[in-house]
Coordinates of C-alpha atoms and ligand atoms in Angstrom, one line a residue:
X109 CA 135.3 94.2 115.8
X110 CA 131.8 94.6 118.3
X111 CA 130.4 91.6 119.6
X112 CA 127.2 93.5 118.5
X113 CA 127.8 95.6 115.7
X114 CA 125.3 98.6 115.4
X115 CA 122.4 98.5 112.6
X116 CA 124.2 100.8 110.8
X117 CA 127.5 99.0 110.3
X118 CA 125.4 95.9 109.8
X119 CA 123.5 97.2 107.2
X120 CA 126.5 98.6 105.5
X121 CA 129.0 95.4 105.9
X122 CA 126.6 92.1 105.8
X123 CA 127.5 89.7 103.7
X124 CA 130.5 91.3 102.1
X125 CA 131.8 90.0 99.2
X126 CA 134.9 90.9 97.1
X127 CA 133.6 89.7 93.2
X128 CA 137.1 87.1 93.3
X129 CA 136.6 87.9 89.1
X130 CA 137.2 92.0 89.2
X131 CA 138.1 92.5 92.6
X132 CA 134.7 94.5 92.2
X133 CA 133.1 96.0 96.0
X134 CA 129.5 95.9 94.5
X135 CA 127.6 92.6 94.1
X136 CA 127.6 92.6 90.2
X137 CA 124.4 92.8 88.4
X138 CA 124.0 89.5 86.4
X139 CA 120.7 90.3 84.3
X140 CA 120.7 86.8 83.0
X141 CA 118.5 83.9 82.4
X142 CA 120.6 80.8 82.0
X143 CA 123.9 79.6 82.9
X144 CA 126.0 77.3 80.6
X145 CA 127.9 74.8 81.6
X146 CA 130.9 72.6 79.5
X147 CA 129.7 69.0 80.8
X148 CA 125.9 67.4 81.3
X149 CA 127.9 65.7 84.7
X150 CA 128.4 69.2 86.7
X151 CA 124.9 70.7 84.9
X152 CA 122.9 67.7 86.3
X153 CA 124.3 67.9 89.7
X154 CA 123.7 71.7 90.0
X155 CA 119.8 70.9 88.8
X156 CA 120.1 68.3 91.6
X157 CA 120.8 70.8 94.0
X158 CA 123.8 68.7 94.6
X159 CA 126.4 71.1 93.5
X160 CA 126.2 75.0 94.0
X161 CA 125.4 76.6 91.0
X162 CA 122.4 78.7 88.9
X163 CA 120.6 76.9 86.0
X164 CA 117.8 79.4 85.2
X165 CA 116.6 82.4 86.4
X166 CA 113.1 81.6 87.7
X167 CA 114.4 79.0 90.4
X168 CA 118.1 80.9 91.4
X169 CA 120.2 84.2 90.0
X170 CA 123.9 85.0 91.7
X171 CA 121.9 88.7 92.2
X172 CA 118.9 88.3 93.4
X173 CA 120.5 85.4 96.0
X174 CA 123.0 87.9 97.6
X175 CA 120.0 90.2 98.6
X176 CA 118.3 86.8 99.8
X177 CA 121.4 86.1 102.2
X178 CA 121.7 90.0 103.2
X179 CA 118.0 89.8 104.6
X180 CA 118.7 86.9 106.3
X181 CA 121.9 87.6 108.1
X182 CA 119.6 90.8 108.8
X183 CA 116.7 89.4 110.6
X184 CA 119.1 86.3 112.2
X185 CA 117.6 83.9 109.7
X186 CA 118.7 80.7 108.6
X187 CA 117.3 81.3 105.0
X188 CA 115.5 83.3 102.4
X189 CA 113.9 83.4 99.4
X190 CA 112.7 86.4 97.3
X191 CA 109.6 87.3 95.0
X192 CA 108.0 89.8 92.9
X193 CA 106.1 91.7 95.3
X194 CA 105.1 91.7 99.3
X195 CA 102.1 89.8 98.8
X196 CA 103.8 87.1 96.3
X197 CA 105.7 86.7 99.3
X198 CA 103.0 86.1 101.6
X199 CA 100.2 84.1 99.0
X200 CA 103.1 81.7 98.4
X201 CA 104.4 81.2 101.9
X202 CA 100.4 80.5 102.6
X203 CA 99.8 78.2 100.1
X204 CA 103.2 76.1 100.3
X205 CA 102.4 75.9 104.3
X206 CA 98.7 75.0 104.3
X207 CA 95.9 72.9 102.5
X208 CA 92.9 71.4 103.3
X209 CA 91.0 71.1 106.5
X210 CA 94.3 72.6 108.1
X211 CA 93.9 75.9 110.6
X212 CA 95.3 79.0 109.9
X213 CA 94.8 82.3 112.5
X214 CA 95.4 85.4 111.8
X215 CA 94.1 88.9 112.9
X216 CA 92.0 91.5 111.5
X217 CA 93.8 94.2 110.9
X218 CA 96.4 92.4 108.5
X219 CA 97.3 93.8 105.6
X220 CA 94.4 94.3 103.5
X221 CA 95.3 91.7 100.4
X222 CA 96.9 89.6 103.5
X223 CA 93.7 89.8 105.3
X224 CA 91.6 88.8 102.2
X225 CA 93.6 85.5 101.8
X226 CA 92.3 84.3 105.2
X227 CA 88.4 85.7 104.4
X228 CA 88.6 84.5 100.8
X229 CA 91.0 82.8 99.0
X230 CA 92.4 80.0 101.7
X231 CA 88.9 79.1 102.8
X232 CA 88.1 77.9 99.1
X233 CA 90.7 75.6 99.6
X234 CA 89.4 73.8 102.2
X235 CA 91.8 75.9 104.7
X236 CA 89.7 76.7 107.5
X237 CA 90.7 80.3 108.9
X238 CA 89.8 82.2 111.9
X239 CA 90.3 86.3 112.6
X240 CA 90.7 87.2 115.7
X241 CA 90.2 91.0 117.0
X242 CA 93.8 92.7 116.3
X243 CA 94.5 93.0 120.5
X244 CA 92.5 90.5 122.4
X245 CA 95.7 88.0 122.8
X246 CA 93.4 85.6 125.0
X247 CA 90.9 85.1 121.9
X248 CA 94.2 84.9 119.8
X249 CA 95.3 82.2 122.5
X250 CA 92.0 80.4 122.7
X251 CA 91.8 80.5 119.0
X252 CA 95.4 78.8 118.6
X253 CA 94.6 75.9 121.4
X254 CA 91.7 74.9 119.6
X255 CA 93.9 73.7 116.6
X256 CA 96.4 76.1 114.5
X257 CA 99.1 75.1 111.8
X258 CA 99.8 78.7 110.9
X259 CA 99.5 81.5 113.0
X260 CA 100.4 84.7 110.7
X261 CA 100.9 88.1 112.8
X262 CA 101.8 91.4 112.0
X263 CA 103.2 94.2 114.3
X264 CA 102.7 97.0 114.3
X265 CA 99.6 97.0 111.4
X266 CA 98.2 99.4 109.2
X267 CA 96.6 101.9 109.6
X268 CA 96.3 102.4 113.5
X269 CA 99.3 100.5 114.7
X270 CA 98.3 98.3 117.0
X271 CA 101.4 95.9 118.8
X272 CA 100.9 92.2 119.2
X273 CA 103.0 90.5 121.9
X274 CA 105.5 88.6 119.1
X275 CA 107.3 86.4 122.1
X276 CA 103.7 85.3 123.4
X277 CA 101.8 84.4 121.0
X278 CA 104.3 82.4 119.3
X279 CA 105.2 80.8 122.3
X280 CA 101.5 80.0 122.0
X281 CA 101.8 78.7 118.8
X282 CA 105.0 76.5 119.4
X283 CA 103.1 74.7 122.3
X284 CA 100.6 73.5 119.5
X285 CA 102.8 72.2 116.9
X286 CA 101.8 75.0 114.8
X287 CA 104.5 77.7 112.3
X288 CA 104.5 81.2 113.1
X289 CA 104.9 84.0 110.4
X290 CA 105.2 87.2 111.2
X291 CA 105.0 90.2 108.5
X292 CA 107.5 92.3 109.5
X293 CA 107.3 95.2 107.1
X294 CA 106.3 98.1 109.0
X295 CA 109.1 97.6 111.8
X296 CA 112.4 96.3 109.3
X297 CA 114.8 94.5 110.9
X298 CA 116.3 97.2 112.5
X299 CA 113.8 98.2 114.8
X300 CA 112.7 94.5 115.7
X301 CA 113.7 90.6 115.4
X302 CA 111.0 88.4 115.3
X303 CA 113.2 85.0 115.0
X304 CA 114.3 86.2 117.7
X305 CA 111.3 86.5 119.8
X306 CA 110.0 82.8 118.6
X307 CA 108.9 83.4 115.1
X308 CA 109.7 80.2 112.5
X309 CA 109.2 82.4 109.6
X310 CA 109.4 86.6 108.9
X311 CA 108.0 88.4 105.8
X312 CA 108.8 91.8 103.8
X313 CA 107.2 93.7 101.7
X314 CA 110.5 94.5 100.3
X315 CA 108.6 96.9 98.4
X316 CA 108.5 99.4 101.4
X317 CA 111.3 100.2 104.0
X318 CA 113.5 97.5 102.7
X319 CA 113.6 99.6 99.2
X320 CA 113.4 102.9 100.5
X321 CA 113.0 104.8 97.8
X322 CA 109.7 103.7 95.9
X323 CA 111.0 102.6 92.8
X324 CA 111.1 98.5 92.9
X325 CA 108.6 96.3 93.8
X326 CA 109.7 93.2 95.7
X327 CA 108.9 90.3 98.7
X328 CA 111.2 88.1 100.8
X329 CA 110.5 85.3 103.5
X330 CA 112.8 84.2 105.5
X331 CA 113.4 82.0 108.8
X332 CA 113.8 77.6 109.2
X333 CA 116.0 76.7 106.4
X334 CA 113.4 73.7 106.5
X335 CA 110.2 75.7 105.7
X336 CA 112.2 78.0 103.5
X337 CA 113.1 75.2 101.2
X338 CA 109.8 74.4 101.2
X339 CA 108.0 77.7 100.0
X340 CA 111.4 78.3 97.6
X341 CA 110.2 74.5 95.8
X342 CA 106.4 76.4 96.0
X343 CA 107.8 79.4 94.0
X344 CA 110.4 77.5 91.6
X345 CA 106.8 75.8 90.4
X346 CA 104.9 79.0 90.5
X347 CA 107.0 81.3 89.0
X348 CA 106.6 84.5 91.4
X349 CA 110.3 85.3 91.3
X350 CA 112.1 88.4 92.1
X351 CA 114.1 89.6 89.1
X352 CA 117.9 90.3 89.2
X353 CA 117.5 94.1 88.6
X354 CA 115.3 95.0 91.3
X355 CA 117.3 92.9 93.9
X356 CA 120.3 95.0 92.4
X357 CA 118.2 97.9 93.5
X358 CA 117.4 96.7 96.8
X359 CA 120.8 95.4 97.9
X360 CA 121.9 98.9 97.4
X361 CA 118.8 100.5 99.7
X362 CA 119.6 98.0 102.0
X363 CA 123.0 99.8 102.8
X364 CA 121.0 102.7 103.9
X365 CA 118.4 100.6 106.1
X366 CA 119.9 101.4 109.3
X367 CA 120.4 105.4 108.7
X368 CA 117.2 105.7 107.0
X369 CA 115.5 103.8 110.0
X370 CA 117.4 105.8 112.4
X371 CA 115.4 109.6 110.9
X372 CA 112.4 108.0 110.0
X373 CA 112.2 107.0 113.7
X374 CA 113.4 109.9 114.8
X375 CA 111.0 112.2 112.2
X376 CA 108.2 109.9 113.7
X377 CA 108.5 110.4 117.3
X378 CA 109.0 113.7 117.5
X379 CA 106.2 114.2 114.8
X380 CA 103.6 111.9 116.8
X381 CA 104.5 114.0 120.1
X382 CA 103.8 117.3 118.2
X383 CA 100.7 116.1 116.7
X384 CA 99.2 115.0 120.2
X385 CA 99.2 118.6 121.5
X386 CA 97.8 120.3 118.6
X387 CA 93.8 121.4 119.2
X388 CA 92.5 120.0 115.8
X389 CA 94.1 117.0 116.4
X390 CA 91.9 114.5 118.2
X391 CA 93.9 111.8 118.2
X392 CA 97.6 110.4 117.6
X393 CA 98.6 106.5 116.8
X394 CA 101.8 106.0 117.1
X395 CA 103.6 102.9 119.4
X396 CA 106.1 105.1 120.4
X397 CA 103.7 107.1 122.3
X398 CA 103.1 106.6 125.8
X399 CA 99.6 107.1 125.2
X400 CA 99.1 104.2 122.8
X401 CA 97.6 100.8 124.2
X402 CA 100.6 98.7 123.1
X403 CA 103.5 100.5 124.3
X404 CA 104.4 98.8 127.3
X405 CA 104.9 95.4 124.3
X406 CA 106.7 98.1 121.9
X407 CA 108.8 98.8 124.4
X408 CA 110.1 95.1 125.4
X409 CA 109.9 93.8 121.6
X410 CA 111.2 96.8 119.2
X411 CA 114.2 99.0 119.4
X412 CA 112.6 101.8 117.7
X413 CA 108.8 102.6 116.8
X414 CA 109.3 102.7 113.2
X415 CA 108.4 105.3 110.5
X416 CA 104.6 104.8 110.0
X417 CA 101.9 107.1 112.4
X418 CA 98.5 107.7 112.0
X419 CA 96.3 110.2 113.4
X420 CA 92.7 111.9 113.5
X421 CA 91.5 115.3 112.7
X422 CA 88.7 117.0 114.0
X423 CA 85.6 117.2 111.2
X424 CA 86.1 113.7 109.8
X425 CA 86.1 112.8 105.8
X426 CA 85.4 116.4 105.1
X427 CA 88.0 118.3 106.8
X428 CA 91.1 115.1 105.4
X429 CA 90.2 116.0 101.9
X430 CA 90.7 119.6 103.0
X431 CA 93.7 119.4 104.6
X432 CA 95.8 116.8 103.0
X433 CA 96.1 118.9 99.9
X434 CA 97.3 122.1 102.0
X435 CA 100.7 120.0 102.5
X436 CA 103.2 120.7 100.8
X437 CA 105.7 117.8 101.5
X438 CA 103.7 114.9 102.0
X439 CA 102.9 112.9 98.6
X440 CA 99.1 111.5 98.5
X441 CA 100.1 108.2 97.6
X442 CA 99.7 104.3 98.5
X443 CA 103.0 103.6 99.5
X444 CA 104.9 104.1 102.7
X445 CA 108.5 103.5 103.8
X446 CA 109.8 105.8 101.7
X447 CA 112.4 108.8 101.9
X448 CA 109.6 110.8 101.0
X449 CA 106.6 111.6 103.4
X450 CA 103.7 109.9 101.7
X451 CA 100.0 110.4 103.2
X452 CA 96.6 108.9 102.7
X453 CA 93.4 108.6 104.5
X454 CA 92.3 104.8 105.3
X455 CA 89.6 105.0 102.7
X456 CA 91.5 105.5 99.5
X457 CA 94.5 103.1 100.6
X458 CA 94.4 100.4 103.3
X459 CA 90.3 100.0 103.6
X460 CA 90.0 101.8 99.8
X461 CA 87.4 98.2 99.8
X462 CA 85.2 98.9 102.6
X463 CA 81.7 100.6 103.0
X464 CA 82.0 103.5 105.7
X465 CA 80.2 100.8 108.0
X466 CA 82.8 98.4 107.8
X467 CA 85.8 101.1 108.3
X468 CA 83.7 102.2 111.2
X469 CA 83.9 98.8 112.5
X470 CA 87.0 98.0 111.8
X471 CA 88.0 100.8 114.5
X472 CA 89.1 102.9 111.5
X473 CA 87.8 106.8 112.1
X474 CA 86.4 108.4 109.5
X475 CA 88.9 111.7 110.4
X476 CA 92.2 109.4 110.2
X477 CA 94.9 110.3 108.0
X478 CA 98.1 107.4 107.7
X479 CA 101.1 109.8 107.6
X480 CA 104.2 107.5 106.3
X481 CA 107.4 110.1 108.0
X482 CA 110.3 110.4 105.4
X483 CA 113.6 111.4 106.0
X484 CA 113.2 115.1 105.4
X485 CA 114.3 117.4 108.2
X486 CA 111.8 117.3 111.1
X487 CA 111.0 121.2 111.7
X488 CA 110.4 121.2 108.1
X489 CA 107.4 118.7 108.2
X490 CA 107.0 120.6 111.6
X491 CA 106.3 123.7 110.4
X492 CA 104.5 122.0 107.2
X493 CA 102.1 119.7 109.0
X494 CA 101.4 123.5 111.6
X495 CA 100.3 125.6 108.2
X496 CA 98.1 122.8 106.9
X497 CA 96.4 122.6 110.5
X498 CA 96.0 126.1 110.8
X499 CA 93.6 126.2 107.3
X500 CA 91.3 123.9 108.7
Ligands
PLP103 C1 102.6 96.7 101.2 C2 102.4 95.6 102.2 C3 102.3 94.3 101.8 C4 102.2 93.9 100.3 O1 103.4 94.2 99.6 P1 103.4 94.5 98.0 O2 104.9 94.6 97.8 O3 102.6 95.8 97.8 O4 102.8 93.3 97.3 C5 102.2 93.3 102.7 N1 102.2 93.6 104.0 C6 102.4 94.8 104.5 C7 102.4 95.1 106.0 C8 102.5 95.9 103.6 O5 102.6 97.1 104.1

């Protein structure tokens, strides 16, 4: 075998296990809530965690476990554990990690729900929490010296894809004392490594790439085994668990992560390159561009530029709801990631809360349209995205 096996054969072969019961290539789907056992002795020590074993769904399930492992061996982790959604994932791995009078910093163009958690929620908890502009690493850097336990990141972000230097900024953080989580969604593991570049702790919206194919729901964190065990304890109390039957679902996507990674990034680039010389286009986001203000990071830190672009149209709010309906392809839907082409402007998905004001602060152009690239054949969304521009 490679030393370094390719994405593709590590998606596939992770973590393989023949079922020593029937022989079975699959990781068998154990829908189940408890496990019985023929003597208190060896069902006490599993509850101790001091035999390996499952007691009840909620804390551990054979299924949902082998999609935990596969995601780590992924993203080079120690350990995982899994939830219901993305943002179960992320509220937990907040609330196990801080409390009061500790320092959180994050940026502002997080996640929306994410982002809200740092305005809202922590802060009536006694977590004090400063947003920093998306880019400026020096106020990111200033901010962390001045006292940080967590510093939460994302790269790139939604809905204008802006790159934060991962290696950095957590080099930052370690200096401090302070844990660095990094939502790593909108890249996957295949397109970039962030326990690798210095991060303690990485997050999925398994819901997104991770699935593939928009039809489970789902979150993971992974990293230090230490701070893993810690948010798993969190989530064994609080009950956000991911059930067996969507992990069943999302071990199988994950098979496909590193071909479907491969076209989306591929659909992507070619896509943003084709968008940036067309006249009603004003302007493209995309990390793989060599136009974008973060490329030169994208470049060092990511192995491809993911399957998430944005861009603006000429005649702002007024000629998106015009044009988005002329495709004929492209879903108008929340979600992104995947094998379909899903679109959306900003303000009916990411910043659906904001006033035009605040998306207008927020750098967020009234004109901008978030086009999530599926795995469709590129001259097809080509030729798609040419006869939508030409009604305008
Ligand atoms: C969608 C998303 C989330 C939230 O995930 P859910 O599964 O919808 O709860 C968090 N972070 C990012 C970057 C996302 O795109």
């Amino acid at each position: 075998m490679r030393q370094n096996e390719g994405p593709s054969t590590r998606s596939v072969h992770l973590c393989r296990c023949v079922d020593p019961n029937t022989r079975a290539i699959v990781p068998p789907l154990i829908e189940n809530v408890a496990f019985a056992y023929e003597d208190i002795a060896t069902w006490r020590a599993v509850a101790l965690h001091q035999a390996p074993g499952d007691i009840y769904s909620r804390n551990s399930n054979p299924t949902t476990s082998a999609f935990e492992e596969k995601v780590a061996a992924l993203e080079g982790a120690e350990s995982a554990t899994s939830f219901a959604t993305g943002m179960a994932a992320v509220s937990t791995t907040l609330f196990a990690l801080l409390g009061p009078s500790q320092r959180a910093v994050s940026v502002r163009d997080a996640y929306g729900a994410t982002y809200l958690h740092f305005a809202q929620i922590l802060p009536r908890f006694g977590v004090i929490c400063e947003v920093c502009e998306t880019e400026d690493h020096e106020a990111i850097e200033v901010a962390i010296e001045q006292g940080c336990d967590v510093l939460y990141l994302e790269s790139p972000t939604n809905p204008t894809l802006k790159v934060l230097d991962l290696a950095r900024l957590s080099a930052a953080a370690k200096k401090v004392g302070a844990i660095t989580v990094v939502d790593n969604t909108f890249a996957t593991p295949i397109n970039q490594s962030p326990v690798a570049l210095g991060a303690d702790l990485v997050i999925h919206s398994a819901t997104k790439f991770l699935c593939g194919h928009g039809d489970v729901l789902g979150g993971v964190v992974c990293g230090r085994k230490d701070l893993v065990e810690k948010i798993y304890r969190h989530r064994e109390l609080t009950g956000p668990s991911l059930d067996a039957h969507s992990a069943f679902l999302l071990l199988r996507s994950l098979k496909t992560l590193g071909l479907r990674m491969e076209r989306h990034n591929e659909n992507a680039l070619a896509l943003a390159r084709f968008l940036e010389k067309q006249s009603q286009v004003e302007r493209v986001y995309y990390p793989g561009l060599e136009s974008h203000p973060g490329h030169e990071i994208a470049r060092r830190q990511m192995h491809g530029f993911g399957g998430v672009l944005s861009f603006e149209i000429k005649g702002g709010f007024e000629a998106v709801t015009r044009f988005l309906p002329r495709l004929r392809y492209a879903y108008m839907a929340a979600n992104l990631g995947q094998v379909e082409t899903i679109v959306g402007p900003p303000a009916t998905t990411s910043h659906v809360e904001l006033t035009d004001e605040e998306r207008a602060a927020a750098g967020v152009p009234e004109g901008l349209i978030r086009y999530a690239v599926g795995i469709e054949d590129v001259e097809d969304l080509k030729a798609d995205l040419e006869q939508a521009l030409a009604g305008l």
